[in-house]
Amino acid sequence: MLTDLERVLPRLREHRIVGGRGIDWVSIESGLGTRLPSDFIELAEAYPRFSLDDFLSVHIPEPGGELFFTAGVRETLDELADLRDSGMSHEHVPYPEPGGLLPWGDSVEGDTFYWRTTGGHPDAWTILVSGHNDDWCAYQGTVTEYLAGLLAGTVSPDGLPPDFPREAPTLDFD
């Protein structure tokens, strides 16, 4: 839930866009072939793309830049397909294959943060982190729950650097 993320990262609230950002979600859904989870839509309507500790970037579409957003997602899906075709994806597959992965973020060290599109409705999707060291770590929750938990210390940063996140994490907007 967005309020949990704002609670553990209060500086985030200073940047909230009242009334939403006006992202064309129909265009994004058409370009990706699916609706995205409601917590992510709420996050994207409230905040522009941001990064935590100059490390983890959350891919949030810009109003008017929906085609660039979907193109970036498709590029990451192509990279995952290449890994799968090389036998290096630990049998994870790109969306739209059944149970496929759909990216929502990345890190400066080459980690990729995905939704695992199982469970039917997008709000039932869970998180899978592909660490740059070939770690694949799952989290049974939403993007905002994952981020809030990382920052609060209640979610283990499995597969990520041991110093992430910092005690007082930085917040940068693109």
mmCIF file with all atom_site columns, C-alpha atoms in Angstrom:
data_model
loop_
_atom_site.group_PDB
_atom_site.id
_atom_site.type_symbol
_atom_site.label_atom_id
_atom_site.label_alt_id
_atom_site.label_comp_id
_atom_site.label_asym_id
_atom_site.label_entity_id
_atom_site.label_seq_id
_atom_site.pdbx_PDB_ins_code
_atom_site.Cartn_x
_atom_site.Cartn_y
_atom_site.Cartn_z
_atom_site.occupancy
_atom_site.B_iso_or_equiv
_atom_site.pdbx_formal_charge
_atom_site.auth_seq_id
_atom_site.auth_comp_id
_atom_site.auth_asym_id
_atom_site.auth_atom_id
_atom_site.pdbx_PDB_model_num
ATOM 1   C CA . MET A 1 1   ? 0.000  0.000   0.000   1.00 0.00 ? 1   MET A CA 1
ATOM 2   C CA . LEU A 1 2   ? 1.287  3.447   -0.914  1.00 0.00 ? 2   LEU A CA 1
ATOM 3   C CA . THR A 1 3   ? 0.770  4.833   2.600   1.00 0.00 ? 3   THR A CA 1
ATOM 4   C CA . ASP A 1 4   ? 3.140  2.180   4.001   1.00 0.00 ? 4   ASP A CA 1
ATOM 5   C CA . LEU A 1 5   ? 5.849  3.239   1.553   1.00 0.00 ? 5   LEU A CA 1
ATOM 6   C CA . GLU A 1 6   ? 5.291  6.906   2.411   1.00 0.00 ? 6   GLU A CA 1
ATOM 7   C CA . ARG A 1 7   ? 5.471  6.060   6.115   1.00 0.00 ? 7   ARG A CA 1
ATOM 8   C CA . VAL A 1 8   ? 8.940  4.480   5.839   1.00 0.00 ? 8   VAL A CA 1
ATOM 9   C CA . LEU A 1 9   ? 10.129 7.057   3.291   1.00 0.00 ? 9   LEU A CA 1
ATOM 10  C CA . PRO A 1 10  ? 8.461  10.283  4.447   1.00 0.00 ? 10  PRO A CA 1
ATOM 11  C CA . ARG A 1 11  ? 10.447 12.461  1.995   1.00 0.00 ? 11  ARG A CA 1
ATOM 12  C CA . LEU A 1 12  ? 8.477  10.747  -0.757  1.00 0.00 ? 12  LEU A CA 1
ATOM 13  C CA . ARG A 1 13  ? 5.289  12.578  0.329   1.00 0.00 ? 13  ARG A CA 1
ATOM 14  C CA . GLU A 1 14  ? 6.858  15.949  -0.501  1.00 0.00 ? 14  GLU A CA 1
ATOM 15  C CA . HIS A 1 15  ? 6.815  14.958  -4.181  1.00 0.00 ? 15  HIS A CA 1
ATOM 16  C CA . ARG A 1 16  ? 3.262  13.570  -4.386  1.00 0.00 ? 16  ARG A CA 1
ATOM 17  C CA . ILE A 1 17  ? 1.281  14.807  -7.392  1.00 0.00 ? 17  ILE A CA 1
ATOM 18  C CA . VAL A 1 18  ? -2.183 15.722  -6.147  1.00 0.00 ? 18  VAL A CA 1
ATOM 19  C CA . GLY A 1 19  ? -4.916 14.579  -8.537  1.00 0.00 ? 19  GLY A CA 1
ATOM 20  C CA . GLY A 1 20  ? -2.661 12.143  -10.394 1.00 0.00 ? 20  GLY A CA 1
ATOM 21  C CA . ARG A 1 21  ? -0.199 12.491  -13.240 1.00 0.00 ? 21  ARG A CA 1
ATOM 22  C CA . GLY A 1 22  ? -2.570 11.573  -16.085 1.00 0.00 ? 22  GLY A CA 1
ATOM 23  C CA . ILE A 1 23  ? -0.803 8.503   -17.459 1.00 0.00 ? 23  ILE A CA 1
ATOM 24  C CA . ASP A 1 24  ? -2.575 6.839   -20.393 1.00 0.00 ? 24  ASP A CA 1
ATOM 25  C CA . TRP A 1 25  ? -3.036 3.389   -18.883 1.00 0.00 ? 25  TRP A CA 1
ATOM 26  C CA . VAL A 1 26  ? -5.141 2.211   -21.838 1.00 0.00 ? 26  VAL A CA 1
ATOM 27  C CA . SER A 1 27  ? -2.119 2.796   -24.101 1.00 0.00 ? 27  SER A CA 1
ATOM 28  C CA . ILE A 1 28  ? 0.169  0.920   -21.711 1.00 0.00 ? 28  ILE A CA 1
ATOM 29  C CA . GLU A 1 29  ? -2.270 -1.976  -21.351 1.00 0.00 ? 29  GLU A CA 1
ATOM 30  C CA . SER A 1 30  ? -2.596 -2.148  -25.124 1.00 0.00 ? 30  SER A CA 1
ATOM 31  C CA . GLY A 1 31  ? 1.176  -2.059  -25.623 1.00 0.00 ? 31  GLY A CA 1
ATOM 32  C CA . LEU A 1 32  ? 1.873  -4.717  -22.998 1.00 0.00 ? 32  LEU A CA 1
ATOM 33  C CA . GLY A 1 33  ? -1.230 -6.831  -23.458 1.00 0.00 ? 33  GLY A CA 1
ATOM 34  C CA . THR A 1 34  ? -2.131 -6.657  -19.779 1.00 0.00 ? 34  THR A CA 1
ATOM 35  C CA . ARG A 1 35  ? -3.238 -4.381  -17.006 1.00 0.00 ? 35  ARG A CA 1
ATOM 36  C CA . LEU A 1 36  ? -0.609 -3.648  -14.340 1.00 0.00 ? 36  LEU A CA 1
ATOM 37  C CA . PRO A 1 37  ? -1.150 -4.125  -10.588 1.00 0.00 ? 37  PRO A CA 1
ATOM 38  C CA . SER A 1 38  ? -3.279 -1.453  -8.929  1.00 0.00 ? 38  SER A CA 1
ATOM 39  C CA . ASP A 1 39  ? -0.641 -0.590  -6.304  1.00 0.00 ? 39  ASP A CA 1
ATOM 40  C CA . PHE A 1 40  ? 1.825  0.203   -9.100  1.00 0.00 ? 40  PHE A CA 1
ATOM 41  C CA . ILE A 1 41  ? -0.777 2.313   -10.925 1.00 0.00 ? 41  ILE A CA 1
ATOM 42  C CA . GLU A 1 42  ? -1.420 4.213   -7.684  1.00 0.00 ? 42  GLU A CA 1
ATOM 43  C CA . LEU A 1 43  ? 2.342  4.717   -7.188  1.00 0.00 ? 43  LEU A CA 1
ATOM 44  C CA . ALA A 1 44  ? 2.855  5.882   -10.785 1.00 0.00 ? 44  ALA A CA 1
ATOM 45  C CA . GLU A 1 45  ? -0.052 8.314   -10.631 1.00 0.00 ? 45  GLU A CA 1
ATOM 46  C CA . ALA A 1 46  ? 1.332  9.808   -7.413  1.00 0.00 ? 46  ALA A CA 1
ATOM 47  C CA . TYR A 1 47  ? 5.061  9.944   -8.230  1.00 0.00 ? 47  TYR A CA 1
ATOM 48  C CA . PRO A 1 48  ? 7.432  10.215  -11.196 1.00 0.00 ? 48  PRO A CA 1
ATOM 49  C CA . ARG A 1 49  ? 10.192 7.657   -11.801 1.00 0.00 ? 49  ARG A CA 1
ATOM 50  C CA . PHE A 1 50  ? 12.545 7.533   -8.808  1.00 0.00 ? 50  PHE A CA 1
ATOM 51  C CA . SER A 1 51  ? 15.539 5.698   -7.438  1.00 0.00 ? 51  SER A CA 1
ATOM 52  C CA . LEU A 1 52  ? 16.525 4.651   -3.935  1.00 0.00 ? 52  LEU A CA 1
ATOM 53  C CA . ASP A 1 53  ? 20.096 5.049   -2.664  1.00 0.00 ? 53  ASP A CA 1
ATOM 54  C CA . ASP A 1 54  ? 21.311 5.689   -6.227  1.00 0.00 ? 54  ASP A CA 1
ATOM 55  C CA . PHE A 1 55  ? 20.789 1.945   -6.661  1.00 0.00 ? 55  PHE A CA 1
ATOM 56  C CA . LEU A 1 56  ? 17.222 0.717   -7.307  1.00 0.00 ? 56  LEU A CA 1
ATOM 57  C CA . SER A 1 57  ? 15.185 2.474   -10.014 1.00 0.00 ? 57  SER A CA 1
ATOM 58  C CA . VAL A 1 58  ? 11.432 2.027   -10.200 1.00 0.00 ? 58  VAL A CA 1
ATOM 59  C CA . HIS A 1 59  ? 10.241 2.197   -13.819 1.00 0.00 ? 59  HIS A CA 1
ATOM 60  C CA . ILE A 1 60  ? 7.329  4.584   -13.777 1.00 0.00 ? 60  ILE A CA 1
ATOM 61  C CA . PRO A 1 61  ? 5.865  5.815   -17.069 1.00 0.00 ? 61  PRO A CA 1
ATOM 62  C CA . GLU A 1 62  ? 5.772  9.506   -17.903 1.00 0.00 ? 62  GLU A CA 1
ATOM 63  C CA . PRO A 1 63  ? 2.539  11.056  -19.182 1.00 0.00 ? 63  PRO A CA 1
ATOM 64  C CA . GLY A 1 64  ? 3.023  11.283  -22.936 1.00 0.00 ? 64  GLY A CA 1
ATOM 65  C CA . GLY A 1 65  ? 5.862  8.766   -22.778 1.00 0.00 ? 65  GLY A CA 1
ATOM 66  C CA . GLU A 1 66  ? 3.751  5.619   -22.544 1.00 0.00 ? 66  GLU A CA 1
ATOM 67  C CA . LEU A 1 67  ? 5.169  4.212   -25.797 1.00 0.00 ? 67  LEU A CA 1
ATOM 68  C CA . PHE A 1 68  ? 8.727  4.689   -24.489 1.00 0.00 ? 68  PHE A CA 1
ATOM 69  C CA . PHE A 1 69  ? 7.722  2.905   -21.291 1.00 0.00 ? 69  PHE A CA 1
ATOM 70  C CA . THR A 1 70  ? 6.283  -0.109  -23.134 1.00 0.00 ? 70  THR A CA 1
ATOM 71  C CA . ALA A 1 71  ? 9.300  -0.168  -25.488 1.00 0.00 ? 71  ALA A CA 1
ATOM 72  C CA . GLY A 1 72  ? 11.617 -0.323  -22.461 1.00 0.00 ? 72  GLY A CA 1
ATOM 73  C CA . VAL A 1 73  ? 9.601  -3.162  -20.957 1.00 0.00 ? 73  VAL A CA 1
ATOM 74  C CA . ARG A 1 74  ? 9.719  -5.059  -24.260 1.00 0.00 ? 74  ARG A CA 1
ATOM 75  C CA . GLU A 1 75  ? 13.505 -4.572  -24.454 1.00 0.00 ? 75  GLU A CA 1
ATOM 76  C CA . THR A 1 76  ? 13.933 -6.127  -21.013 1.00 0.00 ? 76  THR A CA 1
ATOM 77  C CA . LEU A 1 77  ? 11.592 -8.976  -22.012 1.00 0.00 ? 77  LEU A CA 1
ATOM 78  C CA . ASP A 1 78  ? 13.771 -9.601  -25.083 1.00 0.00 ? 78  ASP A CA 1
ATOM 79  C CA . GLU A 1 79  ? 16.836 -9.803  -22.817 1.00 0.00 ? 79  GLU A CA 1
ATOM 80  C CA . LEU A 1 80  ? 15.058 -12.334 -20.599 1.00 0.00 ? 80  LEU A CA 1
ATOM 81  C CA . ALA A 1 81  ? 14.060 -14.345 -23.702 1.00 0.00 ? 81  ALA A CA 1
ATOM 82  C CA . ASP A 1 82  ? 17.732 -14.408 -24.729 1.00 0.00 ? 82  ASP A CA 1
ATOM 83  C CA . LEU A 1 83  ? 18.672 -15.693 -21.254 1.00 0.00 ? 83  LEU A CA 1
ATOM 84  C CA . ARG A 1 84  ? 15.967 -18.338 -21.491 1.00 0.00 ? 84  ARG A CA 1
ATOM 85  C CA . ASP A 1 85  ? 17.113 -19.397 -24.962 1.00 0.00 ? 85  ASP A CA 1
ATOM 86  C CA . SER A 1 86  ? 20.669 -19.729 -23.595 1.00 0.00 ? 86  SER A CA 1
ATOM 87  C CA . GLY A 1 87  ? 19.467 -21.832 -20.666 1.00 0.00 ? 87  GLY A CA 1
ATOM 88  C CA . MET A 1 88  ? 20.421 -19.132 -18.151 1.00 0.00 ? 88  MET A CA 1
ATOM 89  C CA . SER A 1 89  ? 17.024 -17.977 -16.849 1.00 0.00 ? 89  SER A CA 1
ATOM 90  C CA . HIS A 1 90  ? 16.505 -20.815 -14.350 1.00 0.00 ? 90  HIS A CA 1
ATOM 91  C CA . GLU A 1 91  ? 13.440 -21.739 -16.406 1.00 0.00 ? 91  GLU A CA 1
ATOM 92  C CA . HIS A 1 92  ? 11.845 -18.320 -15.898 1.00 0.00 ? 92  HIS A CA 1
ATOM 93  C CA . VAL A 1 93  ? 10.117 -17.068 -19.029 1.00 0.00 ? 93  VAL A CA 1
ATOM 94  C CA . PRO A 1 94  ? 9.195  -13.615 -20.296 1.00 0.00 ? 94  PRO A CA 1
ATOM 95  C CA . TYR A 1 95  ? 5.651  -12.337 -20.304 1.00 0.00 ? 95  TYR A CA 1
ATOM 96  C CA . PRO A 1 96  ? 3.258  -13.050 -22.115 1.00 0.00 ? 96  PRO A CA 1
ATOM 97  C CA . GLU A 1 97  ? 4.208  -16.711 -21.737 1.00 0.00 ? 97  GLU A CA 1
ATOM 98  C CA . PRO A 1 98  ? 2.192  -18.378 -18.935 1.00 0.00 ? 98  PRO A CA 1
ATOM 99  C CA . GLY A 1 99  ? 3.666  -17.348 -15.594 1.00 0.00 ? 99  GLY A CA 1
ATOM 100 C CA . GLY A 1 100 ? 6.048  -15.046 -17.423 1.00 0.00 ? 100 GLY A CA 1
ATOM 101 C CA . LEU A 1 101 ? 8.032  -12.256 -15.834 1.00 0.00 ? 101 LEU A CA 1
ATOM 102 C CA . LEU A 1 102 ? 7.296  -8.571  -16.459 1.00 0.00 ? 102 LEU A CA 1
ATOM 103 C CA . PRO A 1 103 ? 9.897  -5.986  -15.325 1.00 0.00 ? 103 PRO A CA 1
ATOM 104 C CA . TRP A 1 104 ? 9.138  -3.044  -13.035 1.00 0.00 ? 104 TRP A CA 1
ATOM 105 C CA . GLY A 1 105 ? 12.602 -1.943  -11.954 1.00 0.00 ? 105 GLY A CA 1
ATOM 106 C CA . ASP A 1 106 ? 16.347 -2.416  -12.115 1.00 0.00 ? 106 ASP A CA 1
ATOM 107 C CA . SER A 1 107 ? 19.539 -1.552  -10.297 1.00 0.00 ? 107 SER A CA 1
ATOM 108 C CA . VAL A 1 108 ? 22.814 0.061   -11.226 1.00 0.00 ? 108 VAL A CA 1
ATOM 109 C CA . GLU A 1 109 ? 24.494 -3.322  -10.679 1.00 0.00 ? 109 GLU A CA 1
ATOM 110 C CA . GLY A 1 110 ? 22.339 -5.161  -13.231 1.00 0.00 ? 110 GLY A CA 1
ATOM 111 C CA . ASP A 1 111 ? 19.665 -6.591  -10.964 1.00 0.00 ? 111 ASP A CA 1
ATOM 112 C CA . THR A 1 112 ? 16.179 -6.746  -12.500 1.00 0.00 ? 112 THR A CA 1
ATOM 113 C CA . PHE A 1 113 ? 12.949 -6.580  -10.522 1.00 0.00 ? 113 PHE A CA 1
ATOM 114 C CA . TYR A 1 114 ? 9.977  -8.417  -12.023 1.00 0.00 ? 114 TYR A CA 1
ATOM 115 C CA . TRP A 1 115 ? 6.370  -9.248  -11.440 1.00 0.00 ? 115 TRP A CA 1
ATOM 116 C CA . ARG A 1 116 ? 5.715  -12.973 -11.717 1.00 0.00 ? 116 ARG A CA 1
ATOM 117 C CA . THR A 1 117 ? 2.450  -12.995 -13.675 1.00 0.00 ? 117 THR A CA 1
ATOM 118 C CA . THR A 1 118 ? 0.898  -16.033 -12.029 1.00 0.00 ? 118 THR A CA 1
ATOM 119 C CA . GLY A 1 119 ? -2.340 -16.046 -10.096 1.00 0.00 ? 119 GLY A CA 1
ATOM 120 C CA . GLY A 1 120 ? -4.604 -14.570 -12.747 1.00 0.00 ? 120 GLY A CA 1
ATOM 121 C CA . HIS A 1 121 ? -5.379 -10.981 -11.810 1.00 0.00 ? 121 HIS A CA 1
ATOM 122 C CA . PRO A 1 122 ? -2.441 -8.521  -11.779 1.00 0.00 ? 122 PRO A CA 1
ATOM 123 C CA . ASP A 1 123 ? -3.105 -7.687  -8.124  1.00 0.00 ? 123 ASP A CA 1
ATOM 124 C CA . ALA A 1 124 ? -2.214 -11.317 -7.315  1.00 0.00 ? 124 ALA A CA 1
ATOM 125 C CA . TRP A 1 125 ? 1.202  -11.120 -9.002  1.00 0.00 ? 125 TRP A CA 1
ATOM 126 C CA . THR A 1 126 ? 4.262  -11.495 -6.811  1.00 0.00 ? 126 THR A CA 1
ATOM 127 C CA . ILE A 1 127 ? 7.820  -10.186 -7.018  1.00 0.00 ? 127 ILE A CA 1
ATOM 128 C CA . LEU A 1 128 ? 10.894 -11.951 -8.360  1.00 0.00 ? 128 LEU A CA 1
ATOM 129 C CA . VAL A 1 129 ? 14.342 -10.358 -8.219  1.00 0.00 ? 129 VAL A CA 1
ATOM 130 C CA . SER A 1 130 ? 17.007 -11.477 -10.659 1.00 0.00 ? 130 SER A CA 1
ATOM 131 C CA . GLY A 1 131 ? 20.276 -10.570 -8.984  1.00 0.00 ? 131 GLY A CA 1
ATOM 132 C CA . HIS A 1 132 ? 23.343 -9.785  -11.057 1.00 0.00 ? 132 HIS A CA 1
ATOM 133 C CA . ASN A 1 133 ? 25.103 -12.721 -9.347  1.00 0.00 ? 133 ASN A CA 1
ATOM 134 C CA . ASP A 1 134 ? 22.497 -15.122 -10.790 1.00 0.00 ? 134 ASP A CA 1
ATOM 135 C CA . ASP A 1 135 ? 20.429 -15.067 -7.594  1.00 0.00 ? 135 ASP A CA 1
ATOM 136 C CA . TRP A 1 136 ? 16.667 -15.406 -8.142  1.00 0.00 ? 136 TRP A CA 1
ATOM 137 C CA . CYS A 1 137 ? 14.757 -14.332 -5.047  1.00 0.00 ? 137 CYS A CA 1
ATOM 138 C CA . ALA A 1 138 ? 10.984 -14.322 -4.592  1.00 0.00 ? 138 ALA A CA 1
ATOM 139 C CA . TYR A 1 139 ? 8.738  -12.089 -2.508  1.00 0.00 ? 139 TYR A CA 1
ATOM 140 C CA . GLN A 1 140 ? 5.052  -12.850 -1.978  1.00 0.00 ? 140 GLN A CA 1
ATOM 141 C CA . GLY A 1 141 ? 3.623  -9.345  -2.169  1.00 0.00 ? 141 GLY A CA 1
ATOM 142 C CA . THR A 1 142 ? 3.244  -6.183  -4.203  1.00 0.00 ? 142 THR A CA 1
ATOM 143 C CA . VAL A 1 143 ? 5.820  -3.670  -5.412  1.00 0.00 ? 143 VAL A CA 1
ATOM 144 C CA . THR A 1 144 ? 4.904  -1.116  -2.758  1.00 0.00 ? 144 THR A CA 1
ATOM 145 C CA . GLU A 1 145 ? 4.931  -3.777  -0.018  1.00 0.00 ? 145 GLU A CA 1
ATOM 146 C CA . TYR A 1 146 ? 8.331  -4.979  -1.230  1.00 0.00 ? 146 TYR A CA 1
ATOM 147 C CA . LEU A 1 147 ? 9.833  -1.470  -1.318  1.00 0.00 ? 147 LEU A CA 1
ATOM 148 C CA . ALA A 1 148 ? 8.324  -0.502  2.046   1.00 0.00 ? 148 ALA A CA 1
ATOM 149 C CA . GLY A 1 149 ? 9.570  -3.760  3.569   1.00 0.00 ? 149 GLY A CA 1
ATOM 150 C CA . LEU A 1 150 ? 13.091 -3.292  2.201   1.00 0.00 ? 150 LEU A CA 1
ATOM 151 C CA . LEU A 1 151 ? 13.224 0.219   3.652   1.00 0.00 ? 151 LEU A CA 1
ATOM 152 C CA . ALA A 1 152 ? 11.710 -0.826  6.997   1.00 0.00 ? 152 ALA A CA 1
ATOM 153 C CA . GLY A 1 153 ? 14.037 -3.816  7.271   1.00 0.00 ? 153 GLY A CA 1
ATOM 154 C CA . THR A 1 154 ? 11.176 -6.334  7.360   1.00 0.00 ? 154 THR A CA 1
ATOM 155 C CA . VAL A 1 155 ? 11.991 -7.732  3.898   1.00 0.00 ? 155 VAL A CA 1
ATOM 156 C CA . SER A 1 156 ? 15.376 -9.309  3.415   1.00 0.00 ? 156 SER A CA 1
ATOM 157 C CA . PRO A 1 157 ? 17.380 -7.761  0.565   1.00 0.00 ? 157 PRO A CA 1
ATOM 158 C CA . ASP A 1 158 ? 18.148 -11.251 -0.781  1.00 0.00 ? 158 ASP A CA 1
ATOM 159 C CA . GLY A 1 159 ? 20.390 -11.115 -3.836  1.00 0.00 ? 159 GLY A CA 1
ATOM 160 C CA . LEU A 1 160 ? 21.117 -7.414  -3.335  1.00 0.00 ? 160 LEU A CA 1
ATOM 161 C CA . PRO A 1 161 ? 24.189 -5.736  -1.812  1.00 0.00 ? 161 PRO A CA 1
ATOM 162 C CA . PRO A 1 162 ? 24.394 -6.048  1.976   1.00 0.00 ? 162 PRO A CA 1
ATOM 163 C CA . ASP A 1 163 ? 24.536 -2.253  2.399   1.00 0.00 ? 163 ASP A CA 1
ATOM 164 C CA . PHE A 1 164 ? 21.233 -1.702  0.572   1.00 0.00 ? 164 PHE A CA 1
ATOM 165 C CA . PRO A 1 165 ? 19.201 0.050   1.667   1.00 0.00 ? 165 PRO A CA 1
ATOM 166 C CA . ARG A 1 166 ? 21.079 2.503   3.829   1.00 0.00 ? 166 ARG A CA 1
ATOM 167 C CA . GLU A 1 167 ? 19.723 3.431   7.233   1.00 0.00 ? 167 GLU A CA 1
ATOM 168 C CA . ALA A 1 168 ? 18.642 6.818   5.835   1.00 0.00 ? 168 ALA A CA 1
ATOM 169 C CA . PRO A 1 169 ? 18.039 6.001   2.161   1.00 0.00 ? 169 PRO A CA 1
ATOM 170 C CA . THR A 1 170 ? 18.421 8.674   -0.487  1.00 0.00 ? 170 THR A CA 1
ATOM 171 C CA . LEU A 1 171 ? 15.591 9.419   -2.880  1.00 0.00 ? 171 LEU A CA 1
ATOM 172 C CA . ASP A 1 172 ? 16.160 10.794  -6.359  1.00 0.00 ? 172 ASP A CA 1
ATOM 173 C CA . PHE A 1 173 ? 13.666 11.582  -9.093  1.00 0.00 ? 173 PHE A CA 1
ATOM 174 C CA . ASP A 1 174 ? 14.558 11.283  -12.782 1.00 0.00 ? 174 ASP A CA 1
#
